[in-house]
Every structure is written in C-alpha cells, then in structure tokens.
Amino acid sequence: MKDFTESLNLPVLPLRGVVMFPKMMLNFDVNRARSKNAVDMAVEGDQLIFVTAQMDAGVNEPAVNDIFKVGVVCRVKQVVKEDRKATRVVIEGLWRGAIVESVPNDSCLYAAIEPFGNTRNKTLTTRDIALMRSLKATFERYIELAPKLPADILFKIGMASDPGELADFVASNVMLDVEIKQMILETVNLSDRLEVLIDAMQNEIFIMSVEQDIMEKAKERIDQSQRDYYLREQMNVIRDELGDGGEFNDIDELRKKIADMKLPEEVEKALMKECSRLERLPVGTNESSVIETYIDTVLELPWNTTTEENIDLEAVREQLDRDHYGLDKVKKRIIEQLAVRKLSDKAKGQIICLVGPPGVGKTSIATSIGEAIGRKSHRVALGGVRDEAEIRGHRRTYIASMPGRIINAIRKCGTRNPLLILDEVDKLSADYKGDPSSALLEVLDSEQNYAFVDHYIDLPFDLSDVMFITTANDADAIPAPLRDRMDVIELPSYTRVEKFNIAKKHLLPKQMELSGIKRKSFRMTDKAIYSVIDFYTREAGVRNLERELMAILRKAAVAILSDPETVVRVNDKNLDAYLGVKKYLDDISAKKDEVGLVNGLAWTAVGGTLLPLECVVMPGSGKIELTGSLGDVMQESAKAAITAIRIRCEQYQLDADFYKNNDIHLHALEGAIPKDGPSAGVTMATALYSALTGLPVRADVAMTGEISISGKVLPIGGLKEKSMAAYKSGIKHVIIPKENERDLADFDPEIRENITYHPVETIDEVLALAIAAKKKPAAKPKNSRKKSAKPASKRVEVTAKGSLF
C-alpha cells in the first residue's frame, strides 16, 4: 500500500512499553476492552489501525493526552481470539503518522491521522553512508553481548541500503528505553536518526559489557573459593598422613608473634589458647574467621607502646596562646596539671571536663593540648550514644561484634598514653540497651581504669596513662556520679572584645588562607568586624562569626577574580553589601523610665540575654495572667513575688486586697521563646510593685535573683553570661543577690569597669535601688467595685539611702 497524503480517521491502539516502527511485524495479546474494540473496528474496516506507545505504562484506560502523538499506521494481519479475556493480534507497520485531533468515539480511542516525516527519495551523502556503516558495526558489537537473536537479522541489516529503513529495523530489534525509541521514531532527518540510534546503542553496549564483567568476576570468585577449599582439604589429608598433626605454618608464625610481643601473662595465655582453638577448626569456617579477627584486633592494641611526653610549660603556654585567645582559666588549669605530671610520673591527674556554650573552643583547645605535649590525640563523639556496648564493646557471641569506642580510639592512636577527647559527654542517653554514662564511670576513674575490660577484648587493658578531656554544654545534664569523677572547668561566653580579637587574629587569617586571598587584596576595618559581631551573630562562641567572615571572603573572591588588581575594602558602611540587612538588633531594653517595665536578665544555651518583663494591674476579680511561654518554675516565681509584695502592703501603704480587686498580668517579652528558671523572681516583684504604685522603674537598671515568699533575694547561676548581656545592651547598673558577690572576682575587667553591681539581700533593697521615686507617680488603677483602702496621695515612696544613682 502506498503512503497516504491526506488525514485518515483510524482507531488508535495504545501499547505499554513497546514502540512500533514501519515494516515491523509484531504479535501480542490484547486484554483491555477498548483496545479489543479498536482491533475489531480495524478488521471490520480497511484493516488499518494507528499504533502508538503510552507515556505512562501504569495508566489502564489511556486518553489521547496519555499517549505519544507520533506512531505508526499498521495493518492488522491476523486476529485469534483465544478466550474471553485475551485476543492474539499480529500487525505490520506501514508508515509513520501523527495524531491531528481526537475523534469522539464511545467504544475506543479514535483520531484523525496525517503523514509524519515523509523523507523518501533522499539522495545519500557521504556522511549518510558513513553513519550507516557505523551503525552496522555497532550492531555487530551489540549482537556479541546481547541475548541470542534470529540469525537472519544480521543478514537483513547487511543488505539494507536505505538509511531510514536501516534505522527503523535496528531500533525495533535492540533493547532500548521506550523514551529513546520514541525519540528515534519522531526524528525526521535520517542523518540525525542514525546518530541518535548509534549513541543509544553505544551506551547500551557499555552497560552490557559492565554487566558481563561483573558476572565473570563473580563466577571467578566462586570458582577460586571452591578451588581453595579443595586444595586446603587435600593439604589437611596430606599433613595427617605425614603426622604433622594439622599444624599450619601461619599459626606457628602467629604463636611466635605473640611470644615476641612480651604481652602481659594473662593476655599471652588467652591468645595462645585461641591459637589452639583455631588450629583444631576446619579452615574457612565462620568460627575460624571470628577467632582470627579477634587475635588480630588484640595484637593491634599498643600493650607496650607509649609516646614520650615533652612537657615544656613555656612551650605549652605559647602553643595555647597562639591557638586560642582568652580562656585564661582553662589554660592555667592545664598548665598546673602538666606541672604536677612533670614532677611525678605517679600523678595520674583528675579528668578535666570543659563545660561551656557551643563554639567557645572546648574541643579545639583539647586538641591543642595534645599537640603541645607531644601526645597523639583522638576525638570520641558521644553525642546521641545510647548503647552501653558503644563504650564497653560487643561480646564475641554476637555477629559483627567489635570493640567499644575507647579501645578503638587507643588502637587507632597506636600508643598506650594518648589524649582522648570525649566530646559531648552531656548528650549521652539511656535505653533498654543500657546506660553508656554508667559504663564511663570505670573509664574515667583513675583508681579503677588500670584494668578496664572491654567486652570484645575480654582482657584487662590499662587506661591509667590515658589523658582524658571531656566536653559538655550543660554540666547539670551530666549524671552526678560521672560529674563527681571530673574536674569541671567552665568556659564562659566570649565578650565582644574577645570575639573581635579572635576574629582579627585567628578566624580572618585562617579563612583568607583557605580562600586563597592575599593580604594585599583584602582589607577589613575593625569597625566592620565589630558590626559583624553586633548585628549578624548572636552566640556565645564564634562559629557563626566565622561563617559570616567566610561569606564576606566568598564575595571578595568573586571581585578579585573579576579584576586581579582590585583591593577589596570592607567597612561598616558597605558591610550590608556583603552580608545583607542586619539580622539582629540590640536587645530590647527600656529607653526611658516606665511603669511596670523592668529589665530582667536570663541565661540561655548561647549566652546571656536581656529579658524585659512587663506587669499591668487592671480592675477585675483577682485573676493572675502569666504569658510569654513561661515554664513551671517561672510561674512559681511569679506567685512567690506576689506573696512577697502582699506581706508588705502595710509597709508601702498599698491596698491590702489588691490581689482580690484587680487582675494582674505578667508578660515576658519575646513570647514565642520558651523561658524557665527561678532567677526572674525579683524582676517580677519589682514590676508588680511599680504597676501597683504607678512609680516608674529606672531604664538603666537590670536585675536578676530568685525570691522567697518572705522577700529574701536568693542566689542564682549564670551571672557572668547575664552580665555580658547587660553590658552589650548598655546597662550601667545590675542588681544581684548578695551571695553572688563572690562570683565577681572571676569576671573580665572589661565588664567590671563598665557595670556597677549592687548586691542585695531583700526585695526592699531592690525596690529602693530600682524605683525612680523622684518622678511623679502615675494614677493608680481604679476598681469599679471597691475603692482603694488608702489614697495614692499618701503612698510612701521608696528611696535608697546612700544609693549610687
């Protein structure tokens, strides 16, 4: 039949995972009802049907939008109805066609079809001939790797002279993805069609060759394993016949190696026993492999290998100062321990635990200690560990058992006296598999760890010469028995000046070197570094500060590559061009003296922060409203503060029934952030007193302290971090509990010089210092039901005798 030139209305038969080509014979089963109707309609007509592939083979009832628009007009050659469910159909591809539009039909898909890509009578060029030869050669390589194909296929391909017919015939007989075959079908230009097919076949040949290599290698391994097994069995028989008792040379060498290592008597005896067991086992069994792995692991441990220490206190001090700015308390403690160790070899020393917020240099200073004294160091990450076997190891009765992290770290260091850094010791957790923190009790006890027994090794190993340094973010999260074995050293948050020096002397030069930026090509002013600290980071450490400096250097690198002669200059004026708008502003603090608004101080995991607290008293029925994501402890503090003010109503001439006749609302700003802890008691009491009396609170005062129901001010923790927050916010006066006065000795001179501390013992002293008594009181809130017992005009103003304000 000749190619048609006008559109025809034909039934459409969609195929799953098959692409039809012209002159291709295909037989298949038809199961879908609409597809059967399409075949029946074609048989009843002129036996023509349009065949195309589905875009998604998972669609059971495809519409016109679910099939490819380009397909092949085919002739139905034979139809055999085998049963009610399936119909066997044989079709022959005639020519390419494309769907113009869908024709409505209830029984099947029906569409108007027009010719697609008629390229007959094309004159062959030299390129076409070369492509045809390349395709034939490629197909010959494909046949060598592909499953068996009919013998006449290669002959037909060799006789093909038309490039279009050759491409269609090859594409219909090779294994390619539906999308690739459809692309070949839709390619009109014959040269392009040949190129696409050659590329696809070469890719398929490469994949098939890799698969064949994998199969051959797997077969070789199996054959080699069987061959080795038979050879070993024959060797055993020969040795038995000769009376050698089945001893192998490698076991003899293993015994000799054990004897030469001069191991402790108990260890040597246990290993010799394992060698005897290995000798009696058949070669290649699972148990023999387990024993061999165990012996190798034990022999890899540094039973007698130590690293010579070079404790030069001055060199250590210089190393620590060079690597880390500040941290004087930690450095002093390290120097003291090393001095004792140098004087006496018997001094084992207490385990040091560095506690501080993230990013203050706990892990890095521990690593610097190892470098300074010449010890090999290894970091053991304990965050999230909840299995006791991670510390003590798995017993050999389990499959894939292995030593614990402590023994593994010593094996990797290759010495019996390394420096082990146990990182994030406060992040350990317990479950049904045991408590890893309990397993650490023996490890970190110098009186017990001289005979530490790992479950896998099952032999005592001396850990007394190991120098342990642990790190944690929260000392309270460490179990008490474990914390008792360690000397806790707190690393406070960095001050603004310390961050500046760290950034200028350490972080910026380090990142410039990593970025490949020379000093002559980049300049950054001190004010710009301070601006990054103040407005783009909010942390106790310097990790985010380092990231922001990296971001600046990345943009500088782009500018330098664009113009190698340019010099990038970063100052506080153009900083937003590198880092964008400011991420943080100064902590919210009162700008002027206000009624009911008090500057509190709070401790967080990333340092201290200013916590303004508001109080409003309104006529009501005695309801107490506490908002601002307050935890249980802070809610208890609020109740204690109210009681402390109630018992002083007569002293301050307040309405004795204020808690009945008014509603009290206490709110901590930044309400979305959860807050808890007892240190806001005095803040709440001050805010309540101010709201009741109408007397404003001084804006240049911040306070912290727990309060009792009798009004006593009790000590709190985290005072240094809170002081840093006050200093950063421009607060000049900080009210603290009297018992926390001793903590001021450890504060940085920068903070002590800029903040005046006022130790107090009772809430009366707090009110005397914080209330701006000289200002005119605001009107006291009126109650619609009951008037105040005593007029506001006779209210006693609180004044501080000898106040520093």
PDB file of C-alpha atoms in Angstrom, residues 426-553:
ATOM      1  CA  ASP A 426      26.285  15.522  78.421  1.00  0.00           C
ATOM      2  CA  LYS A 427      24.437  14.194  75.339  1.00  0.00           C
ATOM      3  CA  LEU A 428      24.570  10.534  76.443  1.00  0.00           C
ATOM      4  CA  SER A 429      21.185   8.873  76.892  1.00  0.00           C
ATOM      5  CA  ALA A 430      19.989   5.530  78.225  1.00  0.00           C
ATOM      6  CA  ASP A 431      17.519   2.987  76.837  1.00  0.00           C
ATOM      7  CA  TYR A 432      16.810  -0.746  77.094  1.00  0.00           C
ATOM      8  CA  LYS A 433      20.339  -1.487  75.819  1.00  0.00           C
ATOM      9  CA  GLY A 434      21.925   0.011  78.922  1.00  0.00           C
ATOM     10  CA  ASP A 435      23.292   3.289  80.202  1.00  0.00           C
ATOM     11  CA  PRO A 436      26.546   4.378  78.484  1.00  0.00           C
ATOM     12  CA  SER A 437      27.173   7.023  81.164  1.00  0.00           C
ATOM     13  CA  SER A 438      27.424   4.225  83.742  1.00  0.00           C
ATOM     14  CA  ALA A 439      29.968   2.453  81.551  1.00  0.00           C
ATOM     15  CA  LEU A 440      32.077   5.618  81.573  1.00  0.00           C
ATOM     16  CA  LEU A 441      32.307   5.545  85.367  1.00  0.00           C
ATOM     17  CA  GLU A 442      35.091   2.979  85.239  1.00  0.00           C
ATOM     18  CA  VAL A 443      36.792   4.588  82.243  1.00  0.00           C
ATOM     19  CA  LEU A 444      37.083   7.993  83.928  1.00  0.00           C
ATOM     20  CA  ASP A 445      38.123   6.758  87.366  1.00  0.00           C
ATOM     21  CA  SER A 446      41.900   6.694  87.736  1.00  0.00           C
ATOM     22  CA  GLU A 447      41.558   4.282  90.660  1.00  0.00           C
ATOM     23  CA  GLN A 448      39.746   1.663  88.533  1.00  0.00           C
ATOM     24  CA  ASN A 449      40.674   2.082  84.869  1.00  0.00           C
ATOM     25  CA  TYR A 450      44.076   0.403  85.231  1.00  0.00           C
ATOM     26  CA  ALA A 451      42.249  -2.858  84.467  1.00  0.00           C
ATOM     27  CA  PHE A 452      39.483  -1.801  82.073  1.00  0.00           C
ATOM     28  CA  VAL A 453      37.808  -4.810  80.418  1.00  0.00           C
ATOM     29  CA  ASP A 454      36.210  -4.329  77.039  1.00  0.00           C
ATOM     30  CA  HIS A 455      33.529  -6.936  76.324  1.00  0.00           C
ATOM     31  CA  TYR A 456      35.018  -7.808  72.939  1.00  0.00           C
ATOM     32  CA  ILE A 457      38.661  -7.970  74.032  1.00  0.00           C
ATOM     33  CA  ASP A 458      37.654  -9.612  77.342  1.00  0.00           C
ATOM     34  CA  LEU A 459      41.117  -8.870  78.741  1.00  0.00           C
ATOM     35  CA  PRO A 460      42.184  -6.112  81.172  1.00  0.00           C
ATOM     36  CA  PHE A 461      43.751  -3.080  79.489  1.00  0.00           C
ATOM     37  CA  ASP A 462      45.460  -0.284  81.438  1.00  0.00           C
ATOM     38  CA  LEU A 463      43.859   3.127  80.814  1.00  0.00           C
ATOM     39  CA  SER A 464      45.574   4.883  83.701  1.00  0.00           C
ATOM     40  CA  ASP A 465      48.134   6.502  81.395  1.00  0.00           C
ATOM     41  CA  VAL A 466      45.486   7.860  79.053  1.00  0.00           C
ATOM     42  CA  MET A 467      44.812  11.565  79.433  1.00  0.00           C
ATOM     43  CA  PHE A 468      41.063  12.179  79.224  1.00  0.00           C
ATOM     44  CA  ILE A 469      39.464  15.537  78.480  1.00  0.00           C
ATOM     45  CA  THR A 470      35.682  15.670  78.223  1.00  0.00           C
ATOM     46  CA  THR A 471      33.472  18.430  76.860  1.00  0.00           C
ATOM     47  CA  ALA A 472      29.859  19.363  77.589  1.00  0.00           C
ATOM     48  CA  ASN A 473      27.425  22.220  77.061  1.00  0.00           C
ATOM     49  CA  ASP A 474      25.443  21.757  80.273  1.00  0.00           C
ATOM     50  CA  ALA A 475      27.067  20.399  83.432  1.00  0.00           C
ATOM     51  CA  ASP A 476      23.663  19.742  85.011  1.00  0.00           C
ATOM     52  CA  ALA A 477      22.870  17.236  82.247  1.00  0.00           C
ATOM     53  CA  ILE A 478      25.841  15.047  83.260  1.00  0.00           C
ATOM     54  CA  PRO A 479      24.844  12.319  85.760  1.00  0.00           C
ATOM     55  CA  ALA A 480      26.046  13.165  89.258  1.00  0.00           C
ATOM     56  CA  PRO A 481      28.315  10.077  89.726  1.00  0.00           C
ATOM     57  CA  LEU A 482      30.031  10.809  86.426  1.00  0.00           C
ATOM     58  CA  ARG A 483      30.366  14.535  87.128  1.00  0.00           C
ATOM     59  CA  ASP A 484      31.911  13.697  90.511  1.00  0.00           C
ATOM     60  CA  ARG A 485      34.821  11.962  88.735  1.00  0.00           C
ATOM     61  CA  MET A 486      35.730  15.035  86.712  1.00  0.00           C
ATOM     62  CA  ASP A 487      37.196  18.437  87.421  1.00  0.00           C
ATOM     63  CA  VAL A 488      34.656  20.755  85.805  1.00  0.00           C
ATOM     64  CA  ILE A 489      36.083  23.918  84.237  1.00  0.00           C
ATOM     65  CA  GLU A 490      33.537  26.360  82.882  1.00  0.00           C
ATOM     66  CA  LEU A 491      34.284  28.193  79.640  1.00  0.00           C
ATOM     67  CA  PRO A 492      32.154  31.340  79.655  1.00  0.00           C
ATOM     68  CA  SER A 493      30.753  33.124  76.648  1.00  0.00           C
ATOM     69  CA  TYR A 494      33.187  35.353  74.794  1.00  0.00           C
ATOM     70  CA  THR A 495      32.913  39.055  75.367  1.00  0.00           C
ATOM     71  CA  ARG A 496      32.591  41.456  72.459  1.00  0.00           C
ATOM     72  CA  VAL A 497      36.271  42.392  72.689  1.00  0.00           C
ATOM     73  CA  GLU A 498      37.331  38.737  72.860  1.00  0.00           C
ATOM     74  CA  LYS A 499      35.287  37.925  69.767  1.00  0.00           C
ATOM     75  CA  PHE A 500      36.901  40.848  67.972  1.00  0.00           C
ATOM     76  CA  ASN A 501      40.426  39.663  68.821  1.00  0.00           C
ATOM     77  CA  ILE A 502      39.594  36.060  67.874  1.00  0.00           C
ATOM     78  CA  ALA A 503      38.157  37.189  64.545  1.00  0.00           C
ATOM     79  CA  LYS A 504      41.066  39.504  63.748  1.00  0.00           C
ATOM     80  CA  LYS A 505      43.940  37.300  64.921  1.00  0.00           C
ATOM     81  CA  HIS A 506      42.656  33.809  64.160  1.00  0.00           C
ATOM     82  CA  LEU A 507      39.457  33.450  62.136  1.00  0.00           C
ATOM     83  CA  LEU A 508      40.038  36.024  59.405  1.00  0.00           C
ATOM     84  CA  PRO A 509      43.668  34.995  58.621  1.00  0.00           C
ATOM     85  CA  LYS A 510      42.627  31.334  58.640  1.00  0.00           C
ATOM     86  CA  GLN A 511      39.739  31.871  56.212  1.00  0.00           C
ATOM     87  CA  MET A 512      41.820  34.123  53.958  1.00  0.00           C
ATOM     88  CA  GLU A 513      44.400  31.367  53.655  1.00  0.00           C
ATOM     89  CA  LEU A 514      41.729  28.763  52.903  1.00  0.00           C
ATOM     90  CA  SER A 515      40.130  31.080  50.324  1.00  0.00           C
ATOM     91  CA  GLY A 516      43.442  31.854  48.620  1.00  0.00           C
ATOM     92  CA  ILE A 517      43.059  35.601  49.183  1.00  0.00           C
ATOM     93  CA  LYS A 518      46.261  37.547  49.748  1.00  0.00           C
ATOM     94  CA  ARG A 519      46.563  40.217  52.431  1.00  0.00           C
ATOM     95  CA  LYS A 520      47.311  42.877  49.818  1.00  0.00           C
ATOM     96  CA  SER A 521      43.998  42.198  48.065  1.00  0.00           C
ATOM     97  CA  PHE A 522      41.666  42.376  51.067  1.00  0.00           C
ATOM     98  CA  ARG A 523      41.175  44.900  53.863  1.00  0.00           C
ATOM     99  CA  MET A 524      38.581  44.832  56.642  1.00  0.00           C
ATOM    100  CA  THR A 525      38.296  47.579  59.231  1.00  0.00           C
ATOM    101  CA  ASP A 526      37.919  46.989  62.955  1.00  0.00           C
ATOM    102  CA  LYS A 527      34.521  48.691  62.938  1.00  0.00           C
ATOM    103  CA  ALA A 528      33.335  46.234  60.276  1.00  0.00           C
ATOM    104  CA  ILE A 529      34.383  43.283  62.428  1.00  0.00           C
ATOM    105  CA  TYR A 530      32.534  44.778  65.403  1.00  0.00           C
ATOM    106  CA  SER A 531      29.457  45.283  63.208  1.00  0.00           C
ATOM    107  CA  VAL A 532      29.524  41.628  62.158  1.00  0.00           C
ATOM    108  CA  ILE A 533      29.687  40.645  65.832  1.00  0.00           C
ATOM    109  CA  ASP A 534      26.895  43.014  66.894  1.00  0.00           C
ATOM    110  CA  PHE A 535      24.407  42.804  64.041  1.00  0.00           C
ATOM    111  CA  TYR A 536      24.976  39.497  62.215  1.00  0.00           C
ATOM    112  CA  THR A 537      25.679  36.989  65.003  1.00  0.00           C
ATOM    113  CA  ARG A 538      24.112  36.173  68.329  1.00  0.00           C
ATOM    114  CA  GLU A 539      26.017  33.396  70.023  1.00  0.00           C
ATOM    115  CA  ALA A 540      28.258  32.587  72.936  1.00  0.00           C
ATOM    116  CA  GLY A 541      31.050  31.229  70.731  1.00  0.00           C
ATOM    117  CA  VAL A 542      32.410  32.221  67.336  1.00  0.00           C
ATOM    118  CA  ARG A 543      31.124  29.582  64.899  1.00  0.00           C
ATOM    119  CA  ASN A 544      28.558  31.844  63.237  1.00  0.00           C
ATOM    120  CA  LEU A 545      31.069  34.688  63.264  1.00  0.00           C
ATOM    121  CA  GLU A 546      33.436  32.503  61.245  1.00  0.00           C
ATOM    122  CA  ARG A 547      30.643  31.658  58.797  1.00  0.00           C
ATOM    123  CA  GLU A 548      29.848  35.324  58.252  1.00  0.00           C
ATOM    124  CA  LEU A 549      33.529  36.093  57.605  1.00  0.00           C
ATOM    125  CA  MET A 550      33.557  33.235  55.095  1.00  0.00           C
ATOM    126  CA  ALA A 551      30.550  34.784  53.348  1.00  0.00           C
ATOM    127  CA  ILE A 552      32.391  38.115  53.052  1.00  0.00           C
ATOM    128  CA  LEU A 553      35.505  36.419  51.669  1.00  0.00           C
TER     129      LEU A 553
END
